[in-house]
PDB file of C-alpha atoms and ligand atoms in Angstrom:
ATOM      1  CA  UNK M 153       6.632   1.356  -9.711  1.00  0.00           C
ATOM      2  CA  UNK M 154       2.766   1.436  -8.260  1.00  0.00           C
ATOM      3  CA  UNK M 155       2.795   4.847  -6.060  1.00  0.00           C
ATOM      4  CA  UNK M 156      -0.525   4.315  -3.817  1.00  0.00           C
ATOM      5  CA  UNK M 157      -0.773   7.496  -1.965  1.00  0.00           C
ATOM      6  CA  UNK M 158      -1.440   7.171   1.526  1.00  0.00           C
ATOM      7  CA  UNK M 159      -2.873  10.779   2.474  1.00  0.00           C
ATOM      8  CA  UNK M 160      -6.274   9.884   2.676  1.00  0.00           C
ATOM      9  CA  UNK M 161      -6.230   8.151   6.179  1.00  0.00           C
ATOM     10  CA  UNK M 162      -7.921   8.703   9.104  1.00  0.00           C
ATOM     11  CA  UNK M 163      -4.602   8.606  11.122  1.00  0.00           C
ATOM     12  CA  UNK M 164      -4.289  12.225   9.840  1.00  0.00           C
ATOM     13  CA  UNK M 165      -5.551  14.577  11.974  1.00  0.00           C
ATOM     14  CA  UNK M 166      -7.458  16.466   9.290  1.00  0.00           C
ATOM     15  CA  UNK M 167      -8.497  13.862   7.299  1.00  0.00           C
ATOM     16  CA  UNK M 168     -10.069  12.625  10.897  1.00  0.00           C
ATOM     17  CA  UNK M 169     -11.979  15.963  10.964  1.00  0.00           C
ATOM     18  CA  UNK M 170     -12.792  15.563   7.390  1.00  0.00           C
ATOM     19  CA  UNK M 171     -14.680  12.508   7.827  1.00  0.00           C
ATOM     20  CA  UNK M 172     -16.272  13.253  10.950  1.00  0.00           C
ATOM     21  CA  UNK M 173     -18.008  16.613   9.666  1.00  0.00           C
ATOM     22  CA  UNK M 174     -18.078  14.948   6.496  1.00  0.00           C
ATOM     23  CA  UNK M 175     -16.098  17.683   4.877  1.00  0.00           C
ATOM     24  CA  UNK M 176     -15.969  16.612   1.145  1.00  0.00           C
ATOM     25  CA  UNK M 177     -13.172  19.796   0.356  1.00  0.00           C
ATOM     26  CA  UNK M 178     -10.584  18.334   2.480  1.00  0.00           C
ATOM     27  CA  UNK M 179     -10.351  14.346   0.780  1.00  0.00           C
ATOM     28  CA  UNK M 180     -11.235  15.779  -2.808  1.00  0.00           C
ATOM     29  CA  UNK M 181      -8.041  17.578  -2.603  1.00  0.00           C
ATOM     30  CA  UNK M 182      -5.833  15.230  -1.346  1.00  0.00           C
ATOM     31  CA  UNK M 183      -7.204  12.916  -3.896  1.00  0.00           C
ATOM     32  CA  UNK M 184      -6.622  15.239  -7.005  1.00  0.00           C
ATOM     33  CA  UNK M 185      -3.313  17.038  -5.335  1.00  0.00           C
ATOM     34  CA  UNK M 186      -2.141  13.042  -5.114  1.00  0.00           C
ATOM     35  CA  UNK M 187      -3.486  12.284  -8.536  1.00  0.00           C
ATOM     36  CA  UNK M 188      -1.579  15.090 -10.027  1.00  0.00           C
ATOM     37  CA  UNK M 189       1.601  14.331  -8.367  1.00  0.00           C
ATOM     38  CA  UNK M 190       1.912  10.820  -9.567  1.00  0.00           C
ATOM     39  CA  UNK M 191       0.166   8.077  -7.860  1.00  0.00           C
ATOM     40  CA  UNK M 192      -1.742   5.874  -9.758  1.00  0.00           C
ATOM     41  CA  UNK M 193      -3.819   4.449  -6.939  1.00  0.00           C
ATOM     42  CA  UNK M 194      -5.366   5.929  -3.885  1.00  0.00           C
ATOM     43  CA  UNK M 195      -5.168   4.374  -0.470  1.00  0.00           C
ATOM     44  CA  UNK M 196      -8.412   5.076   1.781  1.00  0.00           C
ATOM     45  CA  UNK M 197      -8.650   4.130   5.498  1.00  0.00           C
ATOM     46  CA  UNK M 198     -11.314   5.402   7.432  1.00  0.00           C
ATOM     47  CA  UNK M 199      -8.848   5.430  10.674  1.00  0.00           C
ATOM     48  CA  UNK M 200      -8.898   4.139  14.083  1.00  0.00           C
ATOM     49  CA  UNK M 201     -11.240   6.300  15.700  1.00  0.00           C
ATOM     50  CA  UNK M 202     -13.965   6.025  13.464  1.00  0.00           C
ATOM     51  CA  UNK M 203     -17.481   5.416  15.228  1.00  0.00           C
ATOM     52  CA  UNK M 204     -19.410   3.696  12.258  1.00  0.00           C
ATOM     53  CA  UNK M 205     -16.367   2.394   9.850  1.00  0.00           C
ATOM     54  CA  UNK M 206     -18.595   1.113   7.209  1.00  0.00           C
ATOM     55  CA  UNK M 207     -20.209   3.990   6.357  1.00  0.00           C
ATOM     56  CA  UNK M 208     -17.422   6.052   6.848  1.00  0.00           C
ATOM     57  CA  UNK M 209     -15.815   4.264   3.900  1.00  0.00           C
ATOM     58  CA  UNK M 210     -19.086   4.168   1.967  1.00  0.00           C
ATOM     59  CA  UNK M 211     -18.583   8.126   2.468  1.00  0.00           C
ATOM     60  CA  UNK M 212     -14.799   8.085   1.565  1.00  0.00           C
ATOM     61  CA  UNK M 213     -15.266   6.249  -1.519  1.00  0.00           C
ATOM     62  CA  UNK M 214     -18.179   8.316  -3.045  1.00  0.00           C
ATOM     63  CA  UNK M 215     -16.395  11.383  -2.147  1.00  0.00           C
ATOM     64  CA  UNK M 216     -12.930  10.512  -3.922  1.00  0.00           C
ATOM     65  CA  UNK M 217     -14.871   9.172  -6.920  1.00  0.00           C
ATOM     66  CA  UNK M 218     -16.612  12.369  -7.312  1.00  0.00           C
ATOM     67  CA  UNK M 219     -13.680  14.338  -8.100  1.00  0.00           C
ATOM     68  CA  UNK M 220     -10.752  11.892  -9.752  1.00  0.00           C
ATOM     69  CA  UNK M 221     -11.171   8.644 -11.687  1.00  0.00           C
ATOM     70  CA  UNK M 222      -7.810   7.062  -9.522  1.00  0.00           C
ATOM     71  CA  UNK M 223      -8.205   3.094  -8.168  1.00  0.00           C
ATOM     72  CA  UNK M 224      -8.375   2.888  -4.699  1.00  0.00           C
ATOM     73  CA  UNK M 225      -6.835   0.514  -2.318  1.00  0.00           C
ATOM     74  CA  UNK M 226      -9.328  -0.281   0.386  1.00  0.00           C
ATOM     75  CA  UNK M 227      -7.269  -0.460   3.610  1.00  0.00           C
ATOM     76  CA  UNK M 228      -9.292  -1.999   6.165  1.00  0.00           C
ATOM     77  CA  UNK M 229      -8.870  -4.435   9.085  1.00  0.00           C
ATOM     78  CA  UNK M 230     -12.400  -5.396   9.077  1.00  0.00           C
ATOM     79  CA  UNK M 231     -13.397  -7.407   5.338  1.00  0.00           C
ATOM     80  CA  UNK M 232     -16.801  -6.081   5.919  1.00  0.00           C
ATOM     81  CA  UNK M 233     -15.658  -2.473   5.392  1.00  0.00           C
ATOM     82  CA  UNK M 234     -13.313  -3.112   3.088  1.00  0.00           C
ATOM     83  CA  UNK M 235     -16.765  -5.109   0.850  1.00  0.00           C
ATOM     84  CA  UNK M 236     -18.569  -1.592   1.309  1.00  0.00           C
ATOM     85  CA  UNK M 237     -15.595   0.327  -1.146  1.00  0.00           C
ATOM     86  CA  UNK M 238     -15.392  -2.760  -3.212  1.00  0.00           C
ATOM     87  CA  UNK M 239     -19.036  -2.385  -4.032  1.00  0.00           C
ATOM     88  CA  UNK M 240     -18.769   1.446  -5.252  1.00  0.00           C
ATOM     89  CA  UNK M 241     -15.730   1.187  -6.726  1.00  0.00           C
ATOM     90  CA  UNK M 242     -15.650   2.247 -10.227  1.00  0.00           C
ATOM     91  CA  UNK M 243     -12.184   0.644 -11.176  1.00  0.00           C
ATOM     92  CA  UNK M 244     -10.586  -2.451 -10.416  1.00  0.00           C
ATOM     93  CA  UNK M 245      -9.310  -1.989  -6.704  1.00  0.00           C
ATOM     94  CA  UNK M 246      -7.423  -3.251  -4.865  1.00  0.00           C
ATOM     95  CA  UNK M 247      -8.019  -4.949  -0.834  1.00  0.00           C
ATOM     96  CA  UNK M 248      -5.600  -4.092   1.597  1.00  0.00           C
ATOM     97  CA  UNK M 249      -5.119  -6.234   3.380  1.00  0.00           C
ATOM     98  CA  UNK M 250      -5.290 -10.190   4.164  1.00  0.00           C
ATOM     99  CA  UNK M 251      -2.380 -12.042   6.716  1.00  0.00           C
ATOM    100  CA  UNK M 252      -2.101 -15.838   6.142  1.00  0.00           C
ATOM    101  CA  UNK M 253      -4.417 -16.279   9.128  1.00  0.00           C
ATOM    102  CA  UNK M 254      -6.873 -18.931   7.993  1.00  0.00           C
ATOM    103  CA  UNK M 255     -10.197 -16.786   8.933  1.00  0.00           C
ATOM    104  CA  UNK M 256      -8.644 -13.826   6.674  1.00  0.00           C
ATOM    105  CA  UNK M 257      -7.732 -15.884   3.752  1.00  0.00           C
ATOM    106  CA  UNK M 258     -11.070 -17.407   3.662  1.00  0.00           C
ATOM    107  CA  UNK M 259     -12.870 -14.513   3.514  1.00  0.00           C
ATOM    108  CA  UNK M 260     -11.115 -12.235   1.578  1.00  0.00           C
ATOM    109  CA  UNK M 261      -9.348 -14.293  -1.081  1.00  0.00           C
ATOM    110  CA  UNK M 262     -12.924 -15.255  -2.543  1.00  0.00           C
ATOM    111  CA  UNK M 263     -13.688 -11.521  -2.314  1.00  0.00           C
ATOM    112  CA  UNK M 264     -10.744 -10.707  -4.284  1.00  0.00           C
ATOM    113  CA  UNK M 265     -12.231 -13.279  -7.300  1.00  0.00           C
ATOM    114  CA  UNK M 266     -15.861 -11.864  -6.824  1.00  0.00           C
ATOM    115  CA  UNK M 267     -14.863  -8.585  -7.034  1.00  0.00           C
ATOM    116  CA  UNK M 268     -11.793  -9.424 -10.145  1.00  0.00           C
ATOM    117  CA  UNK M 269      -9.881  -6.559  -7.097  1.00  0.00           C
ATOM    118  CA  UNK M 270      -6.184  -7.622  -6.648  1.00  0.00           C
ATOM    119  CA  UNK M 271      -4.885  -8.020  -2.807  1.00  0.00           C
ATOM    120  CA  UNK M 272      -2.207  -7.247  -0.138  1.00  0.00           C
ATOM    121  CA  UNK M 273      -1.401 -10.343   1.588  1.00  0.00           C
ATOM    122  CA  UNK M 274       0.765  -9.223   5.003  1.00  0.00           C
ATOM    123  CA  UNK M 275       3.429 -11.563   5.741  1.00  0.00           C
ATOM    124  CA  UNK M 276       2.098 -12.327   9.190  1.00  0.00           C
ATOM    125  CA  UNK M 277      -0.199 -14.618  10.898  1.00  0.00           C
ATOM    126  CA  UNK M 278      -2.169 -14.714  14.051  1.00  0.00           C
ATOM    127  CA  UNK M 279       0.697 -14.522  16.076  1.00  0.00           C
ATOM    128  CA  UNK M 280       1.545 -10.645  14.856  1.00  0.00           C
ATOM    129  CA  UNK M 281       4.649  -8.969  13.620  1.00  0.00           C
ATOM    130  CA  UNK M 282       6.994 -11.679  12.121  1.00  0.00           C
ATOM    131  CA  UNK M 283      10.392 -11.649  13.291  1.00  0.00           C
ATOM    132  CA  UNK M 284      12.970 -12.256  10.881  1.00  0.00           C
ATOM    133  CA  UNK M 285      13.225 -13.179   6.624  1.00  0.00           C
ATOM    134  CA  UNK M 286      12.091 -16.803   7.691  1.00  0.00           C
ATOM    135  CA  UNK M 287       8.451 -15.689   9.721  1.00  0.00           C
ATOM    136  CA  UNK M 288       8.245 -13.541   6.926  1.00  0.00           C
ATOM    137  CA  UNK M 289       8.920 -16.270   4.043  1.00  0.00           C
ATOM    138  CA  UNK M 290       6.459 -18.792   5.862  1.00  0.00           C
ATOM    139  CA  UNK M 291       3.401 -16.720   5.704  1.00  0.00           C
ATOM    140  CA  UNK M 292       3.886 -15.536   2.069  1.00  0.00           C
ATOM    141  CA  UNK M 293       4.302 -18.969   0.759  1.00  0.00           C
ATOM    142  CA  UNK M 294       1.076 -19.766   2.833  1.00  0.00           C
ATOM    143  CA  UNK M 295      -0.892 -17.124   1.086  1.00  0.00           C
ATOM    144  CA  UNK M 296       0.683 -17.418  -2.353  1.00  0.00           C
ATOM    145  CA  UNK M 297      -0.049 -20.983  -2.156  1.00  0.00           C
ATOM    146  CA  UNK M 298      -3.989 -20.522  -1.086  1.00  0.00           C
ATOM    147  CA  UNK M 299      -3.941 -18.039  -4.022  1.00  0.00           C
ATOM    148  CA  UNK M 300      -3.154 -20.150  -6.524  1.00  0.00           C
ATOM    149  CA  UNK M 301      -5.329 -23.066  -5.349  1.00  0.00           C
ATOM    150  CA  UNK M 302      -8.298 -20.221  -5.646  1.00  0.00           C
ATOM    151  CA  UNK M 303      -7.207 -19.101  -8.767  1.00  0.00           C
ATOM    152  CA  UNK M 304      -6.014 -15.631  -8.212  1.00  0.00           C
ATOM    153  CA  UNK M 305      -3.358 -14.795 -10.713  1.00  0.00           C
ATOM    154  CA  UNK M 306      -0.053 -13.581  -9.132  1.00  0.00           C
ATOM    155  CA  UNK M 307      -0.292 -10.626 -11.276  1.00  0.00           C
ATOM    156  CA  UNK M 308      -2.888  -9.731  -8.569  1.00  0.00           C
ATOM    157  CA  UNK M 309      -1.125 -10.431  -5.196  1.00  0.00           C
ATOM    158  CA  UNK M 310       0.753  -8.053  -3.646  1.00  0.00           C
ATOM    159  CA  UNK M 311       3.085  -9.138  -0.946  1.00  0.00           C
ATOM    160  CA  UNK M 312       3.934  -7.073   2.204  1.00  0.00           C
ATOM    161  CA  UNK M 313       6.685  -7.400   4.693  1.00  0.00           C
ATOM    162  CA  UNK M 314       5.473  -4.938   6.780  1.00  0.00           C
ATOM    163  CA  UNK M 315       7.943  -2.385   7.349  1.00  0.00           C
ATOM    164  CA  UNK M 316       8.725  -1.592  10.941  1.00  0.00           C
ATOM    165  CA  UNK M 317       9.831   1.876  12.316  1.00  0.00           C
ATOM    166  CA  UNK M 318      13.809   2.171  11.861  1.00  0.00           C
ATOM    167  CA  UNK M 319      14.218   3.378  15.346  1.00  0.00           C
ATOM    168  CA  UNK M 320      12.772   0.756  17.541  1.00  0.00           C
ATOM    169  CA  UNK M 321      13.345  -1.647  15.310  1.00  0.00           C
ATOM    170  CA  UNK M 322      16.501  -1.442  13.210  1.00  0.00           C
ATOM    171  CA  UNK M 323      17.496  -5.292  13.123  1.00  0.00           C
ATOM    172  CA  UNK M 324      13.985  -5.229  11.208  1.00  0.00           C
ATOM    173  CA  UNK M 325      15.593  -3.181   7.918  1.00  0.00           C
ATOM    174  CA  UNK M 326      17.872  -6.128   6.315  1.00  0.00           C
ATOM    175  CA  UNK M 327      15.269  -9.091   7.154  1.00  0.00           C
ATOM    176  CA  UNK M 328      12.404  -6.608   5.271  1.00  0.00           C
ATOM    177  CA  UNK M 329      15.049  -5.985   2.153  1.00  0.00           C
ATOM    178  CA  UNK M 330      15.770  -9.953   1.763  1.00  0.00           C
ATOM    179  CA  UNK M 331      12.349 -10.586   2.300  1.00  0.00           C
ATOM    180  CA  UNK M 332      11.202  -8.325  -0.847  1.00  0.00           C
ATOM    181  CA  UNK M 333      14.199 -10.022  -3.068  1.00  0.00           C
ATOM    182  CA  UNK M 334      12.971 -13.684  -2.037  1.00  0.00           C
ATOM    183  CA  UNK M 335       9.119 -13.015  -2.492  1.00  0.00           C
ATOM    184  CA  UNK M 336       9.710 -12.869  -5.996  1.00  0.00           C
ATOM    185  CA  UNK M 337      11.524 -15.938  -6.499  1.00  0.00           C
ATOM    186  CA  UNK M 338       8.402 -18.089  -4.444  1.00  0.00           C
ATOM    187  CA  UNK M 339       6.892 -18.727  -7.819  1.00  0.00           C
ATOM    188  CA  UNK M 340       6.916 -18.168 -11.703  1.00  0.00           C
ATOM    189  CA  UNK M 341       5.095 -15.965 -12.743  1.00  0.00           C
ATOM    190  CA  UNK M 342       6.200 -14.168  -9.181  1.00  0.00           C
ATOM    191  CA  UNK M 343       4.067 -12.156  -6.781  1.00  0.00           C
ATOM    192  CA  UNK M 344       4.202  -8.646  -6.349  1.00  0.00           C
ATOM    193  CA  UNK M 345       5.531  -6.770  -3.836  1.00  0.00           C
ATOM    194  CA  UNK M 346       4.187  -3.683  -1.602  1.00  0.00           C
ATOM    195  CA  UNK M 347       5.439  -1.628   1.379  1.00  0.00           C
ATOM    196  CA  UNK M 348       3.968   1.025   3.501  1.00  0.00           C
ATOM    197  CA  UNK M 349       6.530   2.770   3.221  1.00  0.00           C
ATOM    198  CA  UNK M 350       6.312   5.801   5.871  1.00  0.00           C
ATOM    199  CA  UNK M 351       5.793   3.158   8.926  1.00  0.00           C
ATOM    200  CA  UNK M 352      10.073   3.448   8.448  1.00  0.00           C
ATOM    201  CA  UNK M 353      10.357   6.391   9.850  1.00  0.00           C
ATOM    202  CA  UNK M 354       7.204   7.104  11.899  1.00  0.00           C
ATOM    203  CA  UNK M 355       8.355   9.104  15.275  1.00  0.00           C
ATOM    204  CA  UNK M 356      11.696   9.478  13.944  1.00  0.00           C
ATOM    205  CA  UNK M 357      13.483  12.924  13.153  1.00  0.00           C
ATOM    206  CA  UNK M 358      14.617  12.729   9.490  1.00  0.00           C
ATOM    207  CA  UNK M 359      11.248  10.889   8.425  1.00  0.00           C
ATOM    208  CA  UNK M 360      11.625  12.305   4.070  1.00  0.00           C
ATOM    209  CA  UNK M 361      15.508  11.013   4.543  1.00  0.00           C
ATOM    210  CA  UNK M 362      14.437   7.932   5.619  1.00  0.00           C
ATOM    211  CA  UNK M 363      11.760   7.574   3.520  1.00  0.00           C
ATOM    212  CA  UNK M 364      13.525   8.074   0.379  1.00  0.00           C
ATOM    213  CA  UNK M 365      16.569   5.987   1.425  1.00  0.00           C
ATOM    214  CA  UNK M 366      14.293   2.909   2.010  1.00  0.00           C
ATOM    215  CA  UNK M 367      12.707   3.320  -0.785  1.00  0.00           C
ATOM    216  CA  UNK M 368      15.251   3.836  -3.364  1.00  0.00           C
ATOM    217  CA  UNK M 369      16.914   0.354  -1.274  1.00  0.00           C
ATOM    218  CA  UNK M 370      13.590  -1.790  -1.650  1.00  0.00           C
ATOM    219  CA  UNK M 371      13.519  -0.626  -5.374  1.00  0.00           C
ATOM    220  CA  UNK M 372      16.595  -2.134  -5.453  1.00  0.00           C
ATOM    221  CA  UNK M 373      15.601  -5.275  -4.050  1.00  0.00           C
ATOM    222  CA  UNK M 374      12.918  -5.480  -6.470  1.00  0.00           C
ATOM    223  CA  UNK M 375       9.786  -3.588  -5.223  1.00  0.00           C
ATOM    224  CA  UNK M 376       7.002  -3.336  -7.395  1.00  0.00           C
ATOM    225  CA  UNK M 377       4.625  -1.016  -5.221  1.00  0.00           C
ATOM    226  CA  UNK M 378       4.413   1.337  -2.371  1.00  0.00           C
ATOM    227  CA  UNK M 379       2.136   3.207  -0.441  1.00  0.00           C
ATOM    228  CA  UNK M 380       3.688   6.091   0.163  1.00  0.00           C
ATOM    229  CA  UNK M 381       3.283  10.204   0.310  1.00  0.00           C
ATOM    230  CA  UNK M 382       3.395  11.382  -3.292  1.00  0.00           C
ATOM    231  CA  UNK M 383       3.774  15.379  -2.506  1.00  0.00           C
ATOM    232  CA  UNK M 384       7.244  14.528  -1.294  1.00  0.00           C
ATOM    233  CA  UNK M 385       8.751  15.292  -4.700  1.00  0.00           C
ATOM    234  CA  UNK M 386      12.047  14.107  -4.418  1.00  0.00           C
ATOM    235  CA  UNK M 387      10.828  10.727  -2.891  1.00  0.00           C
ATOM    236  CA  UNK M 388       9.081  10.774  -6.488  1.00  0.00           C
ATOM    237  CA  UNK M 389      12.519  11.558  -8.203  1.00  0.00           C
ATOM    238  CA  UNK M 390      14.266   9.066  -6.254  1.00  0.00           C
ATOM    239  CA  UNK M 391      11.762   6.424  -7.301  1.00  0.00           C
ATOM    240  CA  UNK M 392      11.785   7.846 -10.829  1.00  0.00           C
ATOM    241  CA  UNK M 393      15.927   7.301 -11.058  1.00  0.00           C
ATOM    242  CA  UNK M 394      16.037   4.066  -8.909  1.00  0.00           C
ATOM    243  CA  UNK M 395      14.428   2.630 -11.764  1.00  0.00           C
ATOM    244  CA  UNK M 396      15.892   4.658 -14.565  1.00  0.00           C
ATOM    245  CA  UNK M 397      19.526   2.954 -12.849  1.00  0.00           C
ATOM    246  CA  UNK M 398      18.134  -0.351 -12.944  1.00  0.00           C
ATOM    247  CA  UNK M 399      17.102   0.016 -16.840  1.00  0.00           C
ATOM    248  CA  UNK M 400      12.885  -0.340 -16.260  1.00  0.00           C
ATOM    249  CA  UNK M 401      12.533   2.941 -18.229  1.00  0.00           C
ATOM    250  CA  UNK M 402      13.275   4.885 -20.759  1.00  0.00           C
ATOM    251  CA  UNK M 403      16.712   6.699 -20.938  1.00  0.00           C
ATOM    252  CA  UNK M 404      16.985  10.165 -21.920  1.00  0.00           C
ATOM    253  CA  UNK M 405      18.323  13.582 -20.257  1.00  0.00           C
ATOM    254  CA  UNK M 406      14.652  14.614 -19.287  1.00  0.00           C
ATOM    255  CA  UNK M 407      13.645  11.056 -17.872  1.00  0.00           C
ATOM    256  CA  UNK M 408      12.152  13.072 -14.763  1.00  0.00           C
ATOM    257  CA  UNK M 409       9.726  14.603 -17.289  1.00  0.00           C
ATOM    258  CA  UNK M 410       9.299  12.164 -19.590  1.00  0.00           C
ATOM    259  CA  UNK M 411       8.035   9.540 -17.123  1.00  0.00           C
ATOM    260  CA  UNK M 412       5.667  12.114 -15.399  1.00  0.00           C
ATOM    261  CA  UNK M 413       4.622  12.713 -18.959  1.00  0.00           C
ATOM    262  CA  UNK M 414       4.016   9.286 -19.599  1.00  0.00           C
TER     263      UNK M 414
HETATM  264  N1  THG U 786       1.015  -2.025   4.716  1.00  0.00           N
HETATM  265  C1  THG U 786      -0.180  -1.955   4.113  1.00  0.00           C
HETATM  266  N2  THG U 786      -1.060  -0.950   4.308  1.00  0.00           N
HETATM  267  C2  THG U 786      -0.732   0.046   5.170  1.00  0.00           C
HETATM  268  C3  THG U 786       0.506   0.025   5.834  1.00  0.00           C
HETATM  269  C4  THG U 786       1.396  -1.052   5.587  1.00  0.00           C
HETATM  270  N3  THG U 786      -1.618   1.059   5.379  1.00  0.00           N
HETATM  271  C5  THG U 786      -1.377   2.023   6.417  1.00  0.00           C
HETATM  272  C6  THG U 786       0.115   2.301   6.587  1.00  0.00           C
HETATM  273  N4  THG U 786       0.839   1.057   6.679  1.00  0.00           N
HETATM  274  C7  THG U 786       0.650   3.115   5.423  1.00  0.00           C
HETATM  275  N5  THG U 786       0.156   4.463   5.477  1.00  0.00           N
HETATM  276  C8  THG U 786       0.671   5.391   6.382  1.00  0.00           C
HETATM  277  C9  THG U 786       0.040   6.613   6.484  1.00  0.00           C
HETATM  278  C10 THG U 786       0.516   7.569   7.356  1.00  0.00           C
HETATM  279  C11 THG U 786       1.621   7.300   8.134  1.00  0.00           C
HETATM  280  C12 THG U 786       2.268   6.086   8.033  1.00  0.00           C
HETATM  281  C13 THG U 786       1.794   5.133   7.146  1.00  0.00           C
HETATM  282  C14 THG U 786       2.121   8.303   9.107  1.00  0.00           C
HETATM  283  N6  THG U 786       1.248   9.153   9.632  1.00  0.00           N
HETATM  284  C15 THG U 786       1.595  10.190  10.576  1.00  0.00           C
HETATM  285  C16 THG U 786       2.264   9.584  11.812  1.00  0.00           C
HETATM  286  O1  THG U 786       1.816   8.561  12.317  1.00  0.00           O
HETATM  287  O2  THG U 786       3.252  10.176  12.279  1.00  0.00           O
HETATM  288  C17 THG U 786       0.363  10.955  10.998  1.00  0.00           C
HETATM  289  C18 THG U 786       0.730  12.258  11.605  1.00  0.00           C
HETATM  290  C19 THG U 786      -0.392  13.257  11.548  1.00  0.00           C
HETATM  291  O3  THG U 786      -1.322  13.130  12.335  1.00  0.00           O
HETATM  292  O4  THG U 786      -0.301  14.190  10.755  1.00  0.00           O
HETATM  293  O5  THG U 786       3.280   8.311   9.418  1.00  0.00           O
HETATM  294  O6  THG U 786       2.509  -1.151   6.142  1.00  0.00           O
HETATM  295  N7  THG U 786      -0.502  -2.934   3.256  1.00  0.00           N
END
């Protein structure tokens, strides 16, 4: 599986700080402490307080790419911040995110192609959070179709459910499950699939049980990707064995080490 950490967001207190007294110490850190503990790609959002987004994730960007060589994931509502990373980055990135709302597709599914970055495309529209599998199911085919009619290889999409907090919305759990199983079977080659996975539990009381629970279940339903916290070991582990279960890895006694190793 594709571990994105998700540390490096605004949303956090102290990365807040960090990027307001443009205190390189603090995102280096989480970028090599994230590196180190498994995830291959780096989510960066410059929060929701930011004054002057753009340049905060000009500033992000450099930063990270100063210390560790990791992809990042541009996580942005706004394309034109999300262009700013794309145009430092050093690896392929990826854009997080587009909805199947006509103005976002048309704007960021050509920047995908100009910028060879793959893409999260949110399963949900103008109209906000989908409801059930079938709201989910309707935007993904509308952005896996406007893919494919732009020519972005499905190897390159990343679909998201968007995963909705467990306590005030429980119904939400089996819909999001099914809705990972069918995104894969939308077309052949199939899409990926991505989660943030920590909205689960957010305000909840037993947010690492939750997290790892949901995550060993999406696994399970197929999941290819998640942004999620890395330094939460056993949520590692957990990932590590879903998929040692399901036969995607090697099998030995020390698989633990032998896929960090790897
Ligand atoms: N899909 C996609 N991208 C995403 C999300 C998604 N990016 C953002 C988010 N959701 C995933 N990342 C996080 C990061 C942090 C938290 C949740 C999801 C989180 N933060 C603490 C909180 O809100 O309780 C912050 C607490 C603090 O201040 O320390 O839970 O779904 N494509």
């Amino acid at each position: 599986m594709l571990v994105v950490g998700e540390l490096i967001n605004g949303m956090y207190k102290a990365v807040g700080k960090a990027i307001e007294e443009k205190d390189k110490g603090v995102i280096q850190k989480l970028a090599k402490d994230q590196r180190a503990a498994g995830a291959s790609m780096l989510d960066v959002n410059t929060g929701p307080y930011t004054k002057n987004p753009k340049d905060a994730m000009k500033w992000l960007v450099e930063t990270i790419q100063e210390s560790c060589d990791a992809p990042l994931c541009l996580d942005s509502t706004k394309a034109d911040v999300i262009e700013e990373g794309l145009k430092l980055a050093k690896n392929k990135a990826m854009i997080n995110s587009t909805s199947s709302d006509d103005e976002k597709l048309e704007v960021l599914v050509p920047l995908a192609l100009k910028y060879n970055a793959s893409l999260i495309g949110l399963a949900m529209g103008k109209s906000g959070i989908p409801r059930d599998k079938n709201e989910r199911m309707e935007h993904a085919v509308k952005i896996v179709t406007k893919c494919q009619e732009a020519g972005v290889p499905m190897s390159d999409l990343y679909l998201d459910p968007i995963v909705m907090p467990v306590n005030v919305a429980q119904a939400q759990g089996p819909e999001i499950m099914e809705s990972i199983k069918e995104f894969a079977l939308l077309c052949d080659p199939a899409p990926k699939t991505i989660v943030g996975l920590s909205n689960a539990s957010q305000s909840t009381k037993e947010r690492p049980l939750i997290n790892r629970i949901y995550l060993v279940m999406a696994i399970a339903n197929g999941l290819t990707a998640a942004i999620c916290d890395p330094l939460d070991k056993l949520l590692m582990d957990a990932a590590i064995t879903a998929e040692l279960i399901l036969n995607k890895n090697i099998y030995c006694d020390s698989f633990l080490e032998a896929y960090r190793t790897k």
